[in-house]
PDB file of C-alpha atoms in Angstrom:
ATOM      1  CA  MET A   1     155.875-121.824   1.237  1.00 81.00           C
ATOM      2  CA  ASN A   2     159.913-122.104   1.661  1.00 84.00           C
ATOM      3  CA  THR A   3     160.844-125.566   1.794  1.00 85.00           C
ATOM      4  CA  SER A   4     164.257-124.984   3.516  1.00 87.00           C
ATOM      5  CA  VAL A   5     163.093-123.271   6.038  1.00 88.00           C
ATOM      6  CA  ILE A   6     160.348-125.636   6.941  1.00 87.00           C
ATOM      7  CA  ILE A   7     162.669-128.677   7.046  1.00 87.00           C
ATOM      8  CA  SER A   8     164.862-126.667   9.702  1.00 88.00           C
ATOM      9  CA  GLU A   9     162.136-125.865  12.295  1.00 87.00           C
ATOM     10  CA  LEU A  10     160.706-129.745  12.370  1.00 88.00           C
ATOM     11  CA  LYS A  11     161.026-131.795  15.535  1.00 90.00           C
ATOM     12  CA  PHE A  12     161.922-135.154  15.390  1.00 89.00           C
ATOM     13  CA  LYS A  13     161.068-137.846  17.990  1.00 88.00           C
ATOM     14  CA  ALA A  14     162.175-141.403  17.606  1.00 88.00           C
ATOM     15  CA  ILE A  15     159.906-144.035  19.489  1.00 86.00           C
ATOM     16  CA  ARG A  16     159.727-147.731  19.423  1.00 83.00           C
ATOM     17  CA  SER A  17     158.055-149.371  16.462  1.00 77.00           C
ATOM     18  CA  SER A  18     155.498-152.033  16.861  1.00 74.00           C
ATOM     19  CA  GLY A  19     155.503-154.848  14.370  1.00 66.00           C
ATOM     20  CA  ALA A  20     158.110-157.671  12.954  1.00 67.00           C
ATOM     21  CA  GLY A  21     161.500-157.589  13.948  1.00 66.00           C
ATOM     22  CA  GLY A  22     161.744-160.143  16.752  1.00 67.00           C
ATOM     23  CA  GLN A  23     164.075-158.944  20.046  1.00 71.00           C
ATOM     24  CA  HIS A  24     165.317-155.865  17.643  1.00 68.00           C
ATOM     25  CA  VAL A  25     162.080-153.937  17.714  1.00 67.00           C
ATOM     26  CA  ASN A  26     162.118-154.170  21.609  1.00 71.00           C
ATOM     27  CA  LYS A  27     166.142-152.058  21.854  1.00 76.00           C
ATOM     28  CA  VAL A  28     165.616-149.824  18.591  1.00 77.00           C
ATOM     29  CA  SER A  29     163.085-146.901  18.422  1.00 82.00           C
ATOM     30  CA  SER A  30     163.089-146.752  14.857  1.00 83.00           C
ATOM     31  CA  LYS A  31     159.712-145.140  14.566  1.00 87.00           C
ATOM     32  CA  VAL A  32     159.562-141.240  13.713  1.00 90.00           C
ATOM     33  CA  GLU A  33     157.315-138.575  15.145  1.00 91.00           C
ATOM     34  CA  LEU A  34     157.732-135.468  13.138  1.00 91.00           C
ATOM     35  CA  SER A  35     156.061-132.430  14.560  1.00 92.00           C
ATOM     36  CA  PHE A  36     155.264-129.202  12.264  1.00 91.00           C
ATOM     37  CA  ASP A  37     153.842-126.154  14.208  1.00 90.00           C
ATOM     38  CA  ILE A  38     151.689-124.304  11.705  1.00 88.00           C
ATOM     39  CA  MET A  39     151.490-120.581  13.408  1.00 87.00           C
ATOM     40  CA  ALA A  40     155.242-120.259  14.826  1.00 87.00           C
ATOM     41  CA  SER A  41     156.902-121.150  10.821  1.00 86.00           C
ATOM     42  CA  LEU A  42     158.820-118.597   9.649  1.00 88.00           C
ATOM     43  CA  GLY A  43     158.440-120.668   6.193  1.00 87.00           C
ATOM     44  CA  LEU A  44     155.191-119.768   5.447  1.00 88.00           C
ATOM     45  CA  THR A  45     152.805-116.504   4.724  1.00 89.00           C
ATOM     46  CA  ASP A  46     150.205-115.575   7.136  1.00 89.00           C
ATOM     47  CA  ASP A  47     147.447-116.337   4.554  1.00 90.00           C
ATOM     48  CA  GLU A  48     149.278-119.914   3.928  1.00 88.00           C
ATOM     49  CA  LYS A  49     149.226-120.831   7.584  1.00 88.00           C
ATOM     50  CA  LEU A  50     145.307-119.796   7.785  1.00 89.00           C
ATOM     51  CA  LEU A  51     145.065-121.850   4.589  1.00 89.00           C
ATOM     52  CA  LEU A  52     146.573-124.858   6.711  1.00 89.00           C
ATOM     53  CA  ILE A  53     144.457-124.970   9.404  1.00 88.00           C
ATOM     54  CA  GLN A  54     141.407-124.606   8.282  1.00 89.00           C
ATOM     55  CA  LYS A  55     142.113-127.616   6.049  1.00 88.00           C
ATOM     56  CA  LEU A  56     144.307-129.809   8.360  1.00 87.00           C
ATOM     57  CA  SER A  57     141.717-128.873  11.567  1.00 86.00           C
ATOM     58  CA  SER A  58     141.101-132.224  11.589  1.00 88.00           C
ATOM     59  CA  ARG A  59     144.808-133.387  11.936  1.00 87.00           C
ATOM     60  CA  LEU A  60     145.960-130.704  14.171  1.00 87.00           C
ATOM     61  CA  SER A  61     146.523-131.071  18.002  1.00 87.00           C
ATOM     62  CA  LYS A  62     144.793-128.430  20.426  1.00 87.00           C
ATOM     63  CA  SER A  63     148.059-126.274  20.330  1.00 86.00           C
ATOM     64  CA  GLY A  64     147.833-126.390  16.572  1.00 83.00           C
ATOM     65  CA  ILE A  65     150.422-128.673  15.902  1.00 89.00           C
ATOM     66  CA  LEU A  66     150.743-131.076  12.522  1.00 89.00           C
ATOM     67  CA  LEU A  67     151.876-134.732  13.831  1.00 91.00           C
ATOM     68  CA  ILE A  68     153.023-137.369  11.287  1.00 90.00           C
ATOM     69  CA  GLN A  69     154.577-140.701  12.380  1.00 89.00           C
ATOM     70  CA  CYS A  70     156.295-143.311  10.152  1.00 90.00           C
ATOM     71  CA  GLY A  71     157.416-146.570  10.994  1.00 86.00           C
ATOM     72  CA  GLU A  72     157.467-148.010   7.542  1.00 83.00           C
ATOM     73  CA  SER A  73     161.247-148.752   7.043  1.00 81.00           C
ATOM     74  CA  ARG A  74     163.399-150.637   9.918  1.00 81.00           C
ATOM     75  CA  SER A  75     165.604-147.791   9.323  1.00 83.00           C
ATOM     76  CA  GLN A  76     165.088-144.423  11.361  1.00 85.00           C
ATOM     77  CA  HIS A  77     167.270-142.374   8.767  1.00 89.00           C
ATOM     78  CA  ARG A  78     165.057-143.796   6.162  1.00 91.00           C
ATOM     79  CA  ASN A  79     161.713-143.101   8.503  1.00 91.00           C
ATOM     80  CA  LYS A  80     163.073-139.209   9.177  1.00 90.00           C
ATOM     81  CA  GLU A  81     163.008-138.862   5.424  1.00 92.00           C
ATOM     82  CA  LEU A  82     159.905-140.496   4.477  1.00 93.00           C
ATOM     83  CA  ALA A  83     158.177-138.063   7.110  1.00 92.00           C
ATOM     84  CA  ILE A  84     159.550-135.209   5.953  1.00 92.00           C
ATOM     85  CA  LYS A  85     158.429-136.256   2.064  1.00 94.00           C
ATOM     86  CA  ARG A  86     154.805-137.084   3.522  1.00 93.00           C
ATOM     87  CA  LEU A  87     154.872-133.941   5.439  1.00 92.00           C
ATOM     88  CA  LEU A  88     156.079-131.408   2.539  1.00 92.00           C
ATOM     89  CA  ASP A  89     153.385-133.612   0.357  1.00 93.00           C
ATOM     90  CA  THR A  90     150.432-132.718   3.097  1.00 91.00           C
ATOM     91  CA  LEU A  91     151.564-129.009   3.389  1.00 90.00           C
ATOM     92  CA  LYS A  92     151.825-128.862  -0.942  1.00 91.00           C
ATOM     93  CA  ALA A  93     148.243-130.586  -1.437  1.00 91.00           C
ATOM     94  CA  ASN A  94     146.053-128.682   1.275  1.00 89.00           C
ATOM     95  CA  LEU A  95     147.773-125.058  -0.203  1.00 88.00           C
ATOM     96  CA  HIS A  96     146.780-125.726  -3.449  1.00 89.00           C
ATOM     97  CA  ILE A  97     143.843-123.968  -4.691  1.00 87.00           C
ATOM     98  CA  PRO A  98     141.725-125.241  -7.417  1.00 86.00           C
ATOM     99  CA  LYS A  99     140.977-122.925 -10.437  1.00 91.00           C
ATOM    100  CA  LYS A 100     137.260-121.762 -10.519  1.00 93.00           C
ATOM    101  CA  ARG A 101     134.784-123.806 -13.035  1.00 92.00           C
ATOM    102  CA  ILE A 102     133.525-121.585 -15.831  1.00 94.00           C
ATOM    103  CA  ALA A 103     130.034-122.182 -16.274  1.00 93.00           C
ATOM    104  CA  THR A 104     129.199-122.827 -20.122  1.00 94.00           C
ATOM    105  CA  LYS A 105     126.229-122.692 -22.385  1.00 95.00           C
ATOM    106  CA  PRO A 106     125.650-125.674 -25.024  1.00 95.00           C
ATOM    107  CA  SER A 107     125.709-124.429 -27.792  1.00 96.00           C
ATOM    108  CA  LYS A 108     122.529-123.405 -30.127  1.00 96.00           C
ATOM    109  CA  ASN A 109     123.293-126.418 -32.534  1.00 97.00           C
ATOM    110  CA  SER A 110     123.994-129.213 -30.013  1.00 97.00           C
ATOM    111  CA  VAL A 111     120.377-127.496 -28.293  1.00 97.00           C
ATOM    112  CA  LYS A 112     118.530-128.271 -31.823  1.00 97.00           C
ATOM    113  CA  LYS A 113     120.269-132.014 -32.026  1.00 98.00           C
ATOM    114  CA  ARG A 114     119.059-132.759 -28.968  1.00 97.00           C
ATOM    115  CA  LEU A 115     115.661-131.634 -29.499  1.00 98.00           C
ATOM    116  CA  ASP A 116     115.597-133.097 -32.699  1.00 97.00           C
ATOM    117  CA  SER A 117     116.153-136.391 -31.638  1.00 98.00           C
ATOM    118  CA  LYS A 118     114.009-135.858 -28.827  1.00 98.00           C
ATOM    119  CA  GLN A 119     111.317-135.161 -31.298  1.00 97.00           C
ATOM    120  CA  LYS A 120     112.200-138.385 -33.513  1.00 97.00           C
ATOM    121  CA  GLN A 121     111.820-140.694 -30.418  1.00 97.00           C
ATOM    122  CA  ALA A 122     108.651-139.629 -29.586  1.00 96.00           C
ATOM    123  CA  THR A 123     107.003-139.737 -33.021  1.00 95.00           C
ATOM    124  CA  LYS A 124     108.721-143.304 -33.173  1.00 96.00           C
ATOM    125  CA  LYS A 125     106.938-144.541 -30.050  1.00 95.00           C
ATOM    126  CA  ILE A 126     102.915-142.265 -31.062  1.00 92.00           C
ATOM    127  CA  ASN A 127     103.403-144.969 -34.632  1.00 92.00           C
ATOM    128  CA  ARG A 128     103.771-147.752 -32.256  1.00 93.00           C
ATOM    129  CA  LYS A 129     100.294-147.303 -30.661  1.00 90.00           C
ATOM    130  CA  LYS A 130      96.824-148.597 -32.392  1.00 88.00           C
ATOM    131  CA  PRO A 131      95.008-146.808 -34.218  1.00 83.00           C
ATOM    132  CA  LEU A 132      92.053-144.857 -32.896  1.00 80.00           C
ATOM    133  CA  LEU A 133      88.851-145.812 -34.843  1.00 75.00           C
TER     134      LEU A 133
END
Protein backbone atom coordinates (compact mmCIF):
# COMPACT_ATOMS: atom_id res chain seq x y z
CA MET A 1 0.00 0.00 0.00
CA ASN A 2 1.53 3.28 -1.16
CA THR A 3 -0.12 6.05 0.89
CA SER A 4 1.24 8.99 -1.12
CA VAL A 5 -0.19 7.58 -4.37
CA ILE A 6 -3.50 6.81 -2.67
CA ILE A 7 -3.78 10.35 -1.29
CA SER A 8 -3.15 11.80 -4.76
CA GLU A 9 -6.01 9.66 -6.18
CA LEU A 10 -8.65 10.87 -3.71
CA LYS A 11 -11.57 13.01 -4.80
CA PHE A 12 -13.14 15.52 -2.42
CA LYS A 13 -16.51 17.21 -2.44
CA ALA A 14 -17.54 19.92 0.03
CA ILE A 15 -21.16 19.78 1.17
CA ARG A 16 -23.22 21.70 3.70
CA SER A 17 -22.87 20.43 7.22
CA SER A 18 -25.74 19.88 9.62
CA GLY A 19 -25.77 20.82 13.28
CA ALA A 20 -25.01 23.88 15.35
CA GLY A 21 -23.58 27.02 13.81
CA GLY A 22 -26.48 29.38 13.17
CA GLN A 23 -26.49 31.29 9.90
CA HIS A 24 -22.90 30.23 9.23
CA VAL A 25 -24.06 26.66 8.52
CA ASN A 26 -26.38 27.85 5.78
CA LYS A 27 -23.61 29.75 3.96
CA VAL A 28 -20.52 27.54 4.22
CA SER A 29 -19.87 24.02 2.94
CA SER A 30 -17.56 22.68 5.63
CA LYS A 31 -18.49 18.99 5.53
CA VAL A 32 -16.17 16.93 3.32
CA GLU A 33 -17.10 13.83 1.33
CA LEU A 34 -14.11 11.76 0.25
CA SER A 35 -14.43 9.18 -2.54
CA PHE A 36 -11.86 6.51 -3.30
CA ASP A 37 -12.09 4.07 -6.21
CA ILE A 38 -10.39 0.90 -5.00
CA MET A 39 -10.21 -0.91 -8.36
CA ALA A 40 -8.73 2.09 -10.24
CA SER A 41 -6.09 2.76 -7.57
CA LEU A 42 -2.43 2.51 -8.54
CA GLY A 43 -1.30 2.59 -4.90
CA LEU A 44 -2.67 -0.90 -4.19
CA THR A 45 -1.61 -4.29 -5.50
CA ASP A 46 -4.16 -6.62 -7.11
CA ASP A 47 -4.21 -8.86 -4.02
CA GLU A 48 -4.81 -5.86 -1.76
CA LYS A 49 -7.65 -4.65 -3.99
CA LEU A 50 -9.40 -8.03 -3.87
CA LEU A 51 -8.99 -8.24 -0.10
CA LEU A 52 -10.37 -4.72 0.41
CA ILE A 53 -13.35 -5.30 -1.88
CA GLN A 54 -14.14 -8.50 -0.02
CA LYS A 55 -13.83 -6.98 3.47
CA LEU A 56 -15.43 -3.60 2.71
CA SER A 57 -18.26 -4.91 0.52
CA SER A 58 -20.95 -3.46 2.82
CA ARG A 59 -19.38 0.02 2.71
CA LEU A 60 -18.81 0.25 -1.06
CA SER A 61 -21.19 1.77 -3.59
CA LYS A 62 -22.44 -0.30 -6.54
CA SER A 63 -19.59 1.02 -8.68
CA GLY A 64 -17.00 -0.03 -6.07
CA ILE A 65 -16.26 3.40 -4.62
CA LEU A 66 -15.61 3.89 -0.91
CA LEU A 67 -17.28 7.05 0.45
CA ILE A 68 -16.25 8.67 3.73
CA GLN A 69 -17.92 11.78 5.13
CA CYS A 70 -16.50 14.01 7.83
CA GLY A 71 -18.27 16.99 9.35
CA GLU A 72 -16.86 16.96 12.88
CA SER A 73 -15.06 20.28 12.66
CA ARG A 74 -16.28 23.68 11.46
CA SER A 75 -13.16 23.94 9.30
CA GLN A 76 -13.23 22.36 5.86
CA HIS A 77 -9.44 21.83 5.94
CA ARG A 78 -9.62 20.01 9.28
CA ASN A 79 -12.49 17.84 7.99
CA LYS A 80 -10.40 16.99 4.92
CA GLU A 81 -7.47 15.89 7.11
CA LEU A 82 -9.77 13.82 9.33
CA ALA A 83 -11.36 12.12 6.30
CA ILE A 84 -7.94 11.19 4.89
CA LYS A 85 -6.84 9.83 8.26
CA ARG A 86 -10.07 7.83 8.57
CA LEU A 87 -9.60 6.36 5.08
CA LEU A 88 -5.99 5.32 5.72
CA ASP A 89 -6.94 3.78 9.07
CA THR A 90 -9.77 1.84 7.41
CA LEU A 91 -7.47 0.57 4.65
CA LYS A 92 -4.72 -0.48 7.10
CA ALA A 93 -7.19 -2.22 9.40
CA ASN A 94 -8.76 -4.19 6.56
CA LEU A 95 -5.45 -5.12 4.92
CA HIS A 96 -4.15 -6.61 8.17
CA ILE A 97 -4.14 -10.41 8.06
CA PRO A 98 -4.19 -11.94 11.56
CA LYS A 99 -1.76 -14.73 12.38
CA LYS A 100 -3.19 -18.23 12.28
CA ARG A 101 -3.69 -19.82 15.66
CA ILE A 102 -1.50 -22.82 16.36
CA ALA A 103 -3.36 -25.56 18.21
CA THR A 104 -1.55 -26.70 21.35
CA LYS A 105 -1.90 -29.69 23.64
CA PRO A 106 -2.09 -29.42 27.42
CA SER A 107 1.01 -30.79 29.18
CA LYS A 108 0.90 -34.23 30.82
CA ASN A 109 1.38 -32.63 34.23
CA SER A 110 -1.57 -30.24 33.78
CA VAL A 111 -3.83 -33.14 32.68
CA LYS A 112 -2.73 -35.17 35.71
CA LYS A 113 -3.39 -32.23 38.07
CA ARG A 114 -6.86 -31.72 36.62
CA LEU A 115 -7.79 -35.40 36.95
CA ASP A 116 -6.42 -35.52 40.49
CA SER A 117 -8.46 -32.50 41.56
CA LYS A 118 -11.58 -34.04 39.99
CA GLN A 119 -10.98 -37.30 41.88
CA LYS A 120 -10.41 -35.41 45.11
CA GLN A 121 -13.68 -33.49 44.64
CA ALA A 122 -15.53 -36.75 43.86
CA THR A 123 -14.26 -38.48 47.02
CA LYS A 124 -15.23 -35.44 49.08
CA LYS A 125 -18.81 -35.71 47.75
CA ILE A 126 -18.92 -39.50 48.29
CA ASN A 127 -17.83 -39.10 51.93
CA ARG A 128 -20.77 -36.75 52.59
CA LYS A 129 -23.33 -39.48 51.78
CA LYS A 130 -25.08 -41.50 54.48
CA PRO A 131 -23.34 -44.85 55.07
CA LEU A 132 -24.98 -47.99 53.71
CA LEU A 133 -26.29 -50.46 56.37
